[in-house]
Amino acid sequence: MVAHSTDDKEKQQPQDAPLLSIGSVSKFFGALAAVDSLSCELSRGEVLGIGGPNGAGKTTLFDVISGLSPASRGQVLFEGRDITRDSPESICHRGMARTFQLNAGFDTLTAQENVEVSLIYGHTSPIFPGFSIGSEVREKSASVLEMVGLIDHRNALTAELSVLDRKLLMVATAIVTQPRLLLLDEPVGGLTTTEMDAFQKVVHRIKRTGVTIVLIEHVMRFLVSLSDRVLIMHHGQKIYEGSPEELVSDETVVDVYLGKGASERLKPVIAEYSARNEH
C-alpha cells in the first residue's frame, strides 16, 4: 500500500513515544464543557476502550481528535506533531481514520466501489482523480474486503447490505487508507450477540496488523474483551483510566455508570479475557 508521508520531526520519534497525546483538551459549546480538561496518551499497538453514559463527551472527544470539531483549549499531538487545528482530511492523510455511529456509505455504489473511493481520497485530495480505476486500487480494495469478510458481497449495492455488513464496510473504507490509528465509534450498536462476536474477530484481525485502535462502546462485554486499557468519561471528564480488571471494582465507575449488577456480570468476562491473554 501507499505509505503516508512523514516529516523529519516524525521520523525522529522513538518507537516508545506515544502515538497520540491528548493534553488538557476541552471542548465548549457555549457554557457547556462537552470535554473538560481531559488528558490521555496512547501507545503504539494498544487498544483503548472508552465508555461512559450518554452525553459523557465520548464522540465529541473523537471529533476533536479527528479534526471535525477543533478543541477549544488544549492540544492534540499525533506522532509528535500538533494536529489540534488541522483539517479532518489532513489528519486522515497523516495516518488516522475513523468510523461513525451511523453506517456511512454511498448507497448507490457497490461495496467494492465504496472502498475504492476511500482508497483514492484517503491518501491525497486529487483534483482530477481520473475516469478509470487502476488494477492496483482494485486489488488493494479487494484485499481489504477479504480481511473484513465482505469479499463475497463486493458487487452488492451498499443499500442492500445487512446492518452488520454495512458496519464492516465502513471499517473497510477506514483501514484501506492504511491508518496507524483507527477510531471506532460505537461499532457494534444494534448488532446481535452473534454479530458482535463476528465483528470482534475482525477487530482482532486489524489489531494483529499493528494498527492502534481507540473504540467507544456502550456494550461493556465487547469493550472489556478487546481493550488493553479502559477510559471512562462522565460529564466531559475522565473518571477512570486503567485496566479492564480493575474497572469493575472502581467505586466511582460502579456508582456513576455500571451499577452493581452489571459490574458483577462483567467479572467473568474480564477473567476469561485475562486468561486468554496469558496464553
PDB file of C-alpha atoms in Angstrom:
ATOM      1  CA  MET A   1       0.000   0.000   0.000  1.00  0.00           C
ATOM      2  CA  VAL A   2       0.970   3.619  -0.422  1.00  0.00           C
ATOM      3  CA  ALA A   3       2.740   4.920   2.682  1.00  0.00           C
ATOM      4  CA  HIS A   4       1.687   8.153   4.345  1.00  0.00           C
ATOM      5  CA  SER A   5       4.220  10.954   4.100  1.00  0.00           C
ATOM      6  CA  THR A   6       6.074  11.955   7.259  1.00  0.00           C
ATOM      7  CA  ASP A   7       8.222  14.942   8.081  1.00  0.00           C
ATOM      8  CA  ASP A   8      11.656  14.906   9.695  1.00  0.00           C
ATOM      9  CA  LYS A   9      10.249  15.531  13.160  1.00  0.00           C
ATOM     10  CA  GLU A  10       8.010  12.463  12.949  1.00  0.00           C
ATOM     11  CA  LYS A  11      10.859  10.286  11.659  1.00  0.00           C
ATOM     12  CA  GLN A  12      12.842  11.168  14.775  1.00  0.00           C
ATOM     13  CA  GLN A  13      10.088   9.987  17.109  1.00  0.00           C
ATOM     14  CA  PRO A  14      11.276   6.947  19.128  1.00  0.00           C
ATOM     15  CA  GLN A  15       9.147   3.832  18.882  1.00  0.00           C
ATOM     16  CA  ASP A  16       8.254   4.011  22.573  1.00  0.00           C
ATOM     17  CA  ALA A  17       6.959   7.597  22.211  1.00  0.00           C
ATOM     18  CA  PRO A  18       3.164   7.946  22.479  1.00  0.00           C
ATOM     19  CA  LEU A  19       1.378   7.637  19.148  1.00  0.00           C
ATOM     20  CA  LEU A  20      -1.310  10.040  20.381  1.00  0.00           C
ATOM     21  CA  SER A  21      -1.127  12.593  23.180  1.00  0.00           C
ATOM     22  CA  ILE A  22      -4.193  14.486  24.393  1.00  0.00           C
ATOM     23  CA  GLY A  23      -3.186  17.352  26.650  1.00  0.00           C
ATOM     24  CA  SER A  24      -5.784  19.089  28.853  1.00  0.00           C
ATOM     25  CA  VAL A  25      -8.283  19.173  25.993  1.00  0.00           C
ATOM     26  CA  SER A  26     -11.586  20.993  26.446  1.00  0.00           C
ATOM     27  CA  LYS A  27     -14.442  21.495  24.009  1.00  0.00           C
ATOM     28  CA  PHE A  28     -17.075  24.099  24.829  1.00  0.00           C
ATOM     29  CA  PHE A  29     -20.482  24.617  23.270  1.00  0.00           C
ATOM     30  CA  GLY A  30     -21.450  27.924  24.812  1.00  0.00           C
ATOM     31  CA  ALA A  31     -21.127  27.436  28.563  1.00  0.00           C
ATOM     32  CA  LEU A  32     -21.295  23.631  28.269  1.00  0.00           C
ATOM     33  CA  ALA A  33     -17.988  21.761  28.530  1.00  0.00           C
ATOM     34  CA  ALA A  34     -18.621  18.638  26.450  1.00  0.00           C
ATOM     35  CA  VAL A  35     -14.988  17.644  27.077  1.00  0.00           C
ATOM     36  CA  ASP A  36     -13.437  19.102  30.213  1.00  0.00           C
ATOM     37  CA  SER A  37      -9.630  19.274  30.607  1.00  0.00           C
ATOM     38  CA  LEU A  38      -9.076  15.672  29.530  1.00  0.00           C
ATOM     39  CA  SER A  39      -5.569  14.250  29.150  1.00  0.00           C
ATOM     40  CA  CYS A  40      -4.530  10.832  27.872  1.00  0.00           C
ATOM     41  CA  GLU A  41      -1.696   9.126  25.998  1.00  0.00           C
ATOM     42  CA  LEU A  42      -1.928   6.187  23.627  1.00  0.00           C
ATOM     43  CA  SER A  43       0.889   3.743  22.930  1.00  0.00           C
ATOM     44  CA  ARG A  44       1.527   2.136  19.558  1.00  0.00           C
ATOM     45  CA  GLY A  45      -0.309  -1.153  19.054  1.00  0.00           C
ATOM     46  CA  GLU A  46      -2.619  -0.559  22.012  1.00  0.00           C
ATOM     47  CA  VAL A  47      -6.399  -0.899  22.113  1.00  0.00           C
ATOM     48  CA  LEU A  48      -8.013   1.783  24.280  1.00  0.00           C
ATOM     49  CA  GLY A  49     -11.692   1.397  25.099  1.00  0.00           C
ATOM     50  CA  ILE A  50     -13.735   4.480  26.031  1.00  0.00           C
ATOM     51  CA  GLY A  51     -17.029   4.103  27.868  1.00  0.00           C
ATOM     52  CA  GLY A  52     -19.435   6.260  29.800  1.00  0.00           C
ATOM     53  CA  PRO A  53     -23.085   7.357  29.947  1.00  0.00           C
ATOM     54  CA  ASN A  54     -24.825   9.051  27.036  1.00  0.00           C
ATOM     55  CA  GLY A  55     -23.738  12.691  26.869  1.00  0.00           C
ATOM     56  CA  ALA A  56     -20.422  11.987  28.595  1.00  0.00           C
ATOM     57  CA  GLY A  57     -18.475  13.596  25.736  1.00  0.00           C
ATOM     58  CA  LYS A  58     -17.069  10.466  24.082  1.00  0.00           C
ATOM     59  CA  THR A  59     -17.988  11.223  20.471  1.00  0.00           C
ATOM     60  CA  THR A  60     -17.098  14.895  20.955  1.00  0.00           C
ATOM     61  CA  LEU A  61     -13.634  13.737  22.005  1.00  0.00           C
ATOM     62  CA  PHE A  62     -13.381  11.731  18.762  1.00  0.00           C
ATOM     63  CA  ASP A  63     -14.499  14.813  16.821  1.00  0.00           C
ATOM     64  CA  VAL A  64     -11.712  16.826  18.446  1.00  0.00           C
ATOM     65  CA  ILE A  65      -9.051  14.174  17.804  1.00  0.00           C
ATOM     66  CA  SER A  66     -10.059  13.685  14.160  1.00  0.00           C
ATOM     67  CA  GLY A  67     -10.374  17.399  13.396  1.00  0.00           C
ATOM     68  CA  LEU A  68     -14.124  17.576  12.859  1.00  0.00           C
ATOM     69  CA  SER A  69     -14.539  19.935  15.803  1.00  0.00           C
ATOM     70  CA  PRO A  70     -11.272  21.548  16.957  1.00  0.00           C
ATOM     71  CA  ALA A  71     -10.528  21.796  20.661  1.00  0.00           C
ATOM     72  CA  SER A  72     -11.456  24.994  22.483  1.00  0.00           C
ATOM     73  CA  ARG A  73      -8.443  24.514  24.725  1.00  0.00           C
ATOM     74  CA  GLY A  74      -5.573  22.080  24.982  1.00  0.00           C
ATOM     75  CA  GLN A  75      -3.501  20.230  22.446  1.00  0.00           C
ATOM     76  CA  VAL A  76      -3.647  17.013  20.405  1.00  0.00           C
ATOM     77  CA  LEU A  77      -0.357  15.501  19.195  1.00  0.00           C
ATOM     78  CA  PHE A  78      -0.215  12.673  16.656  1.00  0.00           C
ATOM     79  CA  GLU A  79       3.222  11.095  16.280  1.00  0.00           C
ATOM     80  CA  GLY A  80       4.680  14.156  17.978  1.00  0.00           C
ATOM     81  CA  ARG A  81       3.037  16.630  15.593  1.00  0.00           C
ATOM     82  CA  ASP A  82       0.466  19.175  16.749  1.00  0.00           C
ATOM     83  CA  ILE A  83      -2.767  18.411  14.845  1.00  0.00           C
ATOM     84  CA  THR A  84      -5.083  20.449  17.084  1.00  0.00           C
ATOM     85  CA  ARG A  85      -6.047  22.835  14.271  1.00  0.00           C
ATOM     86  CA  ASP A  86      -5.548  20.508  11.291  1.00  0.00           C
ATOM     87  CA  SER A  87      -8.426  19.693   8.935  1.00  0.00           C
ATOM     88  CA  PRO A  88     -10.058  16.240   9.011  1.00  0.00           C
ATOM     89  CA  GLU A  89      -8.713  15.354   5.563  1.00  0.00           C
ATOM     90  CA  SER A  90      -5.195  16.413   6.548  1.00  0.00           C
ATOM     91  CA  ILE A  91      -5.360  14.250   9.686  1.00  0.00           C
ATOM     92  CA  CYS A  92      -6.664  11.328   7.635  1.00  0.00           C
ATOM     93  CA  HIS A  93      -3.826  11.709   5.137  1.00  0.00           C
ATOM     94  CA  ARG A  94      -1.325  11.662   8.019  1.00  0.00           C
ATOM     95  CA  GLY A  95      -2.473   8.204   9.102  1.00  0.00           C
ATOM     96  CA  MET A  96      -5.625   8.443  11.246  1.00  0.00           C
ATOM     97  CA  ALA A  97      -9.013   7.036  10.242  1.00  0.00           C
ATOM     98  CA  ARG A  98     -12.369   6.829  11.988  1.00  0.00           C
ATOM     99  CA  THR A  99     -15.822   5.335  11.718  1.00  0.00           C
ATOM    100  CA  PHE A 100     -19.118   6.818  12.892  1.00  0.00           C
ATOM    101  CA  GLN A 101     -22.139   5.639  14.864  1.00  0.00           C
ATOM    102  CA  LEU A 102     -24.317   5.814  11.756  1.00  0.00           C
ATOM    103  CA  ASN A 103     -23.478   3.449   8.915  1.00  0.00           C
ATOM    104  CA  ALA A 104     -21.990   5.968   6.492  1.00  0.00           C
ATOM    105  CA  GLY A 105     -21.572   4.878   2.887  1.00  0.00           C
ATOM    106  CA  PHE A 106     -22.558   5.637  -0.695  1.00  0.00           C
ATOM    107  CA  ASP A 107     -25.763   3.601  -1.031  1.00  0.00           C
ATOM    108  CA  THR A 108     -25.818   3.617  -4.838  1.00  0.00           C
ATOM    109  CA  LEU A 109     -22.247   2.299  -5.111  1.00  0.00           C
ATOM    110  CA  THR A 110     -21.178  -1.291  -4.592  1.00  0.00           C
ATOM    111  CA  ALA A 111     -19.162  -2.349  -1.555  1.00  0.00           C
ATOM    112  CA  GLN A 112     -16.043  -2.552  -3.723  1.00  0.00           C
ATOM    113  CA  GLU A 113     -16.631   0.906  -5.190  1.00  0.00           C
ATOM    114  CA  ASN A 114     -17.020   2.421  -1.712  1.00  0.00           C
ATOM    115  CA  VAL A 115     -13.630   1.044  -0.679  1.00  0.00           C
ATOM    116  CA  GLU A 116     -12.018   2.171  -3.930  1.00  0.00           C
ATOM    117  CA  VAL A 117     -13.252   5.743  -3.438  1.00  0.00           C
ATOM    118  CA  SER A 118     -11.885   5.728   0.105  1.00  0.00           C
ATOM    119  CA  LEU A 119      -8.509   4.468  -1.085  1.00  0.00           C
ATOM    120  CA  ILE A 120      -8.255   7.107  -3.826  1.00  0.00           C
ATOM    121  CA  TYR A 121      -9.076  10.009  -1.495  1.00  0.00           C
ATOM    122  CA  GLY A 122      -7.633   8.581   1.733  1.00  0.00           C
ATOM    123  CA  HIS A 123      -4.024   9.485   0.960  1.00  0.00           C
ATOM    124  CA  THR A 124      -4.406  12.677  -1.076  1.00  0.00           C
ATOM    125  CA  SER A 125      -7.123  15.033  -2.323  1.00  0.00           C
ATOM    126  CA  PRO A 126      -6.843  14.621  -6.091  1.00  0.00           C
ATOM    127  CA  ILE A 127      -8.342  17.446  -8.123  1.00  0.00           C
ATOM    128  CA  PHE A 128      -8.630  15.170 -11.148  1.00  0.00           C
ATOM    129  CA  PRO A 129      -8.874  11.603  -9.817  1.00  0.00           C
ATOM    130  CA  GLY A 130      -9.254  10.162 -13.318  1.00  0.00           C
ATOM    131  CA  PHE A 131     -12.009   8.487 -15.268  1.00  0.00           C
ATOM    132  CA  SER A 132     -10.980   4.908 -14.517  1.00  0.00           C
ATOM    133  CA  ILE A 133      -9.765   2.940 -11.522  1.00  0.00           C
ATOM    134  CA  GLY A 134      -6.467   1.131 -11.906  1.00  0.00           C
ATOM    135  CA  SER A 135      -5.819  -2.527 -11.172  1.00  0.00           C
ATOM    136  CA  GLU A 136      -3.691  -1.688  -8.110  1.00  0.00           C
ATOM    137  CA  VAL A 137      -6.606   0.154  -6.461  1.00  0.00           C
ATOM    138  CA  ARG A 138      -8.971  -2.716  -7.273  1.00  0.00           C
ATOM    139  CA  GLU A 139      -6.597  -5.315  -5.865  1.00  0.00           C
ATOM    140  CA  LYS A 140      -5.960  -3.404  -2.633  1.00  0.00           C
ATOM    141  CA  SER A 141      -9.684  -2.788  -2.156  1.00  0.00           C
ATOM    142  CA  ALA A 142     -10.478  -6.460  -2.706  1.00  0.00           C
ATOM    143  CA  SER A 143      -7.790  -7.426  -0.182  1.00  0.00           C
ATOM    144  CA  VAL A 144      -9.381  -5.255   2.486  1.00  0.00           C
ATOM    145  CA  LEU A 145     -12.851  -6.619   1.704  1.00  0.00           C
ATOM    146  CA  GLU A 146     -11.398 -10.107   2.163  1.00  0.00           C
ATOM    147  CA  MET A 147      -9.945  -9.064   5.514  1.00  0.00           C
ATOM    148  CA  VAL A 148     -13.291  -7.892   6.905  1.00  0.00           C
ATOM    149  CA  GLY A 149     -15.232 -10.808   5.417  1.00  0.00           C
ATOM    150  CA  LEU A 150     -17.078  -8.943   2.649  1.00  0.00           C
ATOM    151  CA  ILE A 151     -15.367 -10.280  -0.456  1.00  0.00           C
ATOM    152  CA  ASP A 152     -18.451 -12.322  -1.400  1.00  0.00           C
ATOM    153  CA  HIS A 153     -20.530  -9.107  -1.283  1.00  0.00           C
ATOM    154  CA  ARG A 154     -18.094  -6.946  -3.222  1.00  0.00           C
ATOM    155  CA  ASN A 155     -20.565  -6.341  -6.054  1.00  0.00           C
ATOM    156  CA  ALA A 156     -23.613  -5.779  -3.840  1.00  0.00           C
ATOM    157  CA  LEU A 157     -25.059  -2.293  -3.615  1.00  0.00           C
ATOM    158  CA  THR A 158     -24.345  -0.766  -0.228  1.00  0.00           C
ATOM    159  CA  ALA A 159     -28.059  -0.005   0.295  1.00  0.00           C
ATOM    160  CA  GLU A 160     -28.780  -3.742   0.097  1.00  0.00           C
ATOM    161  CA  LEU A 161     -26.249  -4.850   2.703  1.00  0.00           C
ATOM    162  CA  SER A 162     -27.241  -6.003   6.190  1.00  0.00           C
ATOM    163  CA  VAL A 163     -26.551  -3.814   9.225  1.00  0.00           C
ATOM    164  CA  LEU A 164     -23.506  -5.910  10.152  1.00  0.00           C
ATOM    165  CA  ASP A 165     -22.122  -5.813   6.611  1.00  0.00           C
ATOM    166  CA  ARG A 166     -22.602  -2.035   6.399  1.00  0.00           C
ATOM    167  CA  LYS A 167     -20.641  -1.652   9.633  1.00  0.00           C
ATOM    168  CA  LEU A 168     -17.900  -3.903   8.291  1.00  0.00           C
ATOM    169  CA  LEU A 169     -17.856  -1.925   5.056  1.00  0.00           C
ATOM    170  CA  MET A 170     -17.363   1.300   6.994  1.00  0.00           C
ATOM    171  CA  VAL A 171     -14.393  -0.311   8.745  1.00  0.00           C
ATOM    172  CA  ALA A 172     -13.043  -1.450   5.370  1.00  0.00           C
ATOM    173  CA  THR A 173     -13.223   2.095   3.967  1.00  0.00           C
ATOM    174  CA  ALA A 174     -11.247   3.264   7.010  1.00  0.00           C
ATOM    175  CA  ILE A 175      -8.483   0.659   7.055  1.00  0.00           C
ATOM    176  CA  VAL A 176      -7.901   0.741   3.285  1.00  0.00           C
ATOM    177  CA  THR A 177      -6.253   4.143   3.889  1.00  0.00           C
ATOM    178  CA  GLN A 178      -3.624   2.217   5.885  1.00  0.00           C
ATOM    179  CA  PRO A 179      -4.042   4.150   9.142  1.00  0.00           C
ATOM    180  CA  ARG A 180      -1.690   3.859  12.060  1.00  0.00           C
ATOM    181  CA  LEU A 181      -4.542   4.928  14.344  1.00  0.00           C
ATOM    182  CA  LEU A 182      -8.147   3.756  13.923  1.00  0.00           C
ATOM    183  CA  LEU A 183     -11.044   5.341  15.836  1.00  0.00           C
ATOM    184  CA  LEU A 184     -14.210   3.211  16.098  1.00  0.00           C
ATOM    185  CA  ASP A 185     -17.336   4.990  17.388  1.00  0.00           C
ATOM    186  CA  GLU A 186     -19.860   2.502  18.847  1.00  0.00           C
ATOM    187  CA  PRO A 187     -19.071  -0.128  16.208  1.00  0.00           C
ATOM    188  CA  VAL A 188     -21.445  -2.841  17.466  1.00  0.00           C
ATOM    189  CA  GLY A 189     -24.515  -0.759  18.316  1.00  0.00           C
ATOM    190  CA  GLY A 190     -27.641  -2.532  17.085  1.00  0.00           C
ATOM    191  CA  LEU A 191     -25.933  -5.892  16.490  1.00  0.00           C
ATOM    192  CA  THR A 192     -26.922  -9.268  17.918  1.00  0.00           C
ATOM    193  CA  THR A 193     -24.543 -11.180  20.181  1.00  0.00           C
ATOM    194  CA  THR A 194     -23.520 -13.448  17.298  1.00  0.00           C
ATOM    195  CA  GLU A 195     -22.884 -10.443  15.061  1.00  0.00           C
ATOM    196  CA  MET A 196     -20.834  -8.775  17.804  1.00  0.00           C
ATOM    197  CA  ASP A 197     -18.644 -11.869  18.028  1.00  0.00           C
ATOM    198  CA  ALA A 198     -18.096 -11.770  14.261  1.00  0.00           C
ATOM    199  CA  PHE A 199     -17.209  -8.078  14.410  1.00  0.00           C
ATOM    200  CA  GLN A 200     -14.836  -8.693  17.305  1.00  0.00           C
ATOM    201  CA  LYS A 201     -12.875 -11.219  15.221  1.00  0.00           C
ATOM    202  CA  VAL A 202     -12.416  -8.559  12.531  1.00  0.00           C
ATOM    203  CA  VAL A 203     -11.095  -6.061  15.096  1.00  0.00           C
ATOM    204  CA  HIS A 204      -8.624  -8.671  16.379  1.00  0.00           C
ATOM    205  CA  ARG A 205      -7.508  -9.215  12.786  1.00  0.00           C
ATOM    206  CA  ILE A 206      -6.909  -5.490  12.348  1.00  0.00           C
ATOM    207  CA  LYS A 207      -5.018  -5.265  15.635  1.00  0.00           C
ATOM    208  CA  ARG A 208      -2.667  -8.051  14.531  1.00  0.00           C
ATOM    209  CA  THR A 209      -1.584  -5.883  11.585  1.00  0.00           C
ATOM    210  CA  GLY A 210      -0.155  -3.372  14.074  1.00  0.00           C
ATOM    211  CA  VAL A 211      -2.894  -0.749  13.882  1.00  0.00           C
ATOM    212  CA  THR A 212      -3.508   1.144  17.130  1.00  0.00           C
ATOM    213  CA  ILE A 213      -7.224   1.287  17.994  1.00  0.00           C
ATOM    214  CA  VAL A 214      -9.440   3.520  20.123  1.00  0.00           C
ATOM    215  CA  LEU A 215     -13.053   2.424  20.402  1.00  0.00           C
ATOM    216  CA  ILE A 216     -16.133   3.926  22.014  1.00  0.00           C
ATOM    217  CA  GLU A 217     -18.744   1.418  23.086  1.00  0.00           C
ATOM    218  CA  HIS A 218     -21.703   1.030  25.449  1.00  0.00           C
ATOM    219  CA  VAL A 219     -21.670  -2.769  25.184  1.00  0.00           C
ATOM    220  CA  MET A 220     -19.257  -3.387  28.015  1.00  0.00           C
ATOM    221  CA  ARG A 221     -18.741  -7.075  27.269  1.00  0.00           C
ATOM    222  CA  PHE A 222     -17.390  -6.082  23.863  1.00  0.00           C
ATOM    223  CA  LEU A 223     -15.373  -3.180  25.267  1.00  0.00           C
ATOM    224  CA  VAL A 224     -13.546  -5.082  28.012  1.00  0.00           C
ATOM    225  CA  SER A 225     -12.931  -8.119  25.794  1.00  0.00           C
ATOM    226  CA  LEU A 226     -10.987  -6.044  23.276  1.00  0.00           C
ATOM    227  CA  SER A 227      -9.324  -3.319  25.327  1.00  0.00           C
ATOM    228  CA  ASP A 228      -5.847  -3.327  26.824  1.00  0.00           C
ATOM    229  CA  ARG A 229      -6.828  -0.223  28.781  1.00  0.00           C
ATOM    230  CA  VAL A 230     -10.176   1.408  29.557  1.00  0.00           C
ATOM    231  CA  LEU A 231     -11.091   5.081  29.991  1.00  0.00           C
ATOM    232  CA  ILE A 232     -14.486   6.044  31.420  1.00  0.00           C
ATOM    233  CA  MET A 233     -15.905   9.545  30.911  1.00  0.00           C
ATOM    234  CA  HIS A 234     -18.673  11.387  32.759  1.00  0.00           C
ATOM    235  CA  HIS A 235     -19.769  14.996  32.172  1.00  0.00           C
ATOM    236  CA  GLY A 236     -16.786  15.505  29.871  1.00  0.00           C
ATOM    237  CA  GLN A 237     -14.247  14.404  32.463  1.00  0.00           C
ATOM    238  CA  LYS A 238     -12.178  11.262  32.913  1.00  0.00           C
ATOM    239  CA  ILE A 239     -13.356   9.369  35.989  1.00  0.00           C
ATOM    240  CA  TYR A 240     -11.361   6.185  35.383  1.00  0.00           C
ATOM    241  CA  GLU A 241      -8.338   5.101  33.387  1.00  0.00           C
ATOM    242  CA  GLY A 242      -6.780   1.715  33.899  1.00  0.00           C
ATOM    243  CA  SER A 243      -7.024  -1.993  33.255  1.00  0.00           C
ATOM    244  CA  PRO A 244     -10.307  -3.810  32.490  1.00  0.00           C
ATOM    245  CA  GLU A 245      -9.646  -5.981  35.558  1.00  0.00           C
ATOM    246  CA  GLU A 246      -9.747  -3.034  37.965  1.00  0.00           C
ATOM    247  CA  LEU A 247     -12.674  -1.341  36.240  1.00  0.00           C
ATOM    248  CA  VAL A 248     -15.392  -3.431  37.877  1.00  0.00           C
ATOM    249  CA  SER A 249     -14.144  -2.704  41.387  1.00  0.00           C
ATOM    250  CA  ASP A 250     -13.792   1.043  40.960  1.00  0.00           C
ATOM    251  CA  GLU A 251     -16.460   2.587  43.191  1.00  0.00           C
ATOM    252  CA  THR A 252     -16.912   5.739  41.106  1.00  0.00           C
ATOM    253  CA  VAL A 253     -17.436   3.774  37.882  1.00  0.00           C
ATOM    254  CA  VAL A 254     -19.877   1.407  39.571  1.00  0.00           C
ATOM    255  CA  ASP A 255     -21.873   4.277  41.100  1.00  0.00           C
ATOM    256  CA  VAL A 256     -21.914   6.526  38.040  1.00  0.00           C
ATOM    257  CA  TYR A 257     -22.050   4.093  35.144  1.00  0.00           C
ATOM    258  CA  LEU A 258     -22.065   0.331  35.576  1.00  0.00           C
ATOM    259  CA  GLY A 259     -24.210  -0.334  38.600  1.00  0.00           C
ATOM    260  CA  LYS A 260     -23.533  -3.310  40.860  1.00  0.00           C
ATOM    261  CA  GLY A 261     -25.417  -5.801  38.704  1.00  0.00           C
ATOM    262  CA  ALA A 262     -23.517  -5.025  35.512  1.00  0.00           C
ATOM    263  CA  SER A 263     -20.265  -4.936  37.437  1.00  0.00           C
ATOM    264  CA  GLU A 264     -20.811  -8.478  38.710  1.00  0.00           C
ATOM    265  CA  ARG A 265     -21.789  -9.748  35.243  1.00  0.00           C
ATOM    266  CA  LEU A 266     -18.611  -8.311  33.739  1.00  0.00           C
ATOM    267  CA  LYS A 267     -16.249 -10.041  36.161  1.00  0.00           C
ATOM    268  CA  PRO A 268     -16.326 -13.479  34.480  1.00  0.00           C
ATOM    269  CA  VAL A 269     -15.989 -11.852  31.036  1.00  0.00           C
ATOM    270  CA  ILE A 270     -12.864  -9.997  32.159  1.00  0.00           C
ATOM    271  CA  ALA A 271     -11.487 -13.113  33.846  1.00  0.00           C
ATOM    272  CA  GLU A 272     -11.908 -15.073  30.598  1.00  0.00           C
ATOM    273  CA  TYR A 273     -10.237 -12.289  28.615  1.00  0.00           C
ATOM    274  CA  SER A 274      -7.296 -12.156  31.046  1.00  0.00           C
ATOM    275  CA  ALA A 275      -6.808 -15.917  30.953  1.00  0.00           C
ATOM    276  CA  ARG A 276      -6.863 -15.922  27.147  1.00  0.00           C
ATOM    277  CA  ASN A 277      -4.240 -13.155  27.000  1.00  0.00           C
ATOM    278  CA  GLU A 278      -1.939 -15.037  29.375  1.00  0.00           C
ATOM    279  CA  HIS A 279      -1.805 -17.863  26.850  1.00  0.00           C
TER     280      HIS A 279
END
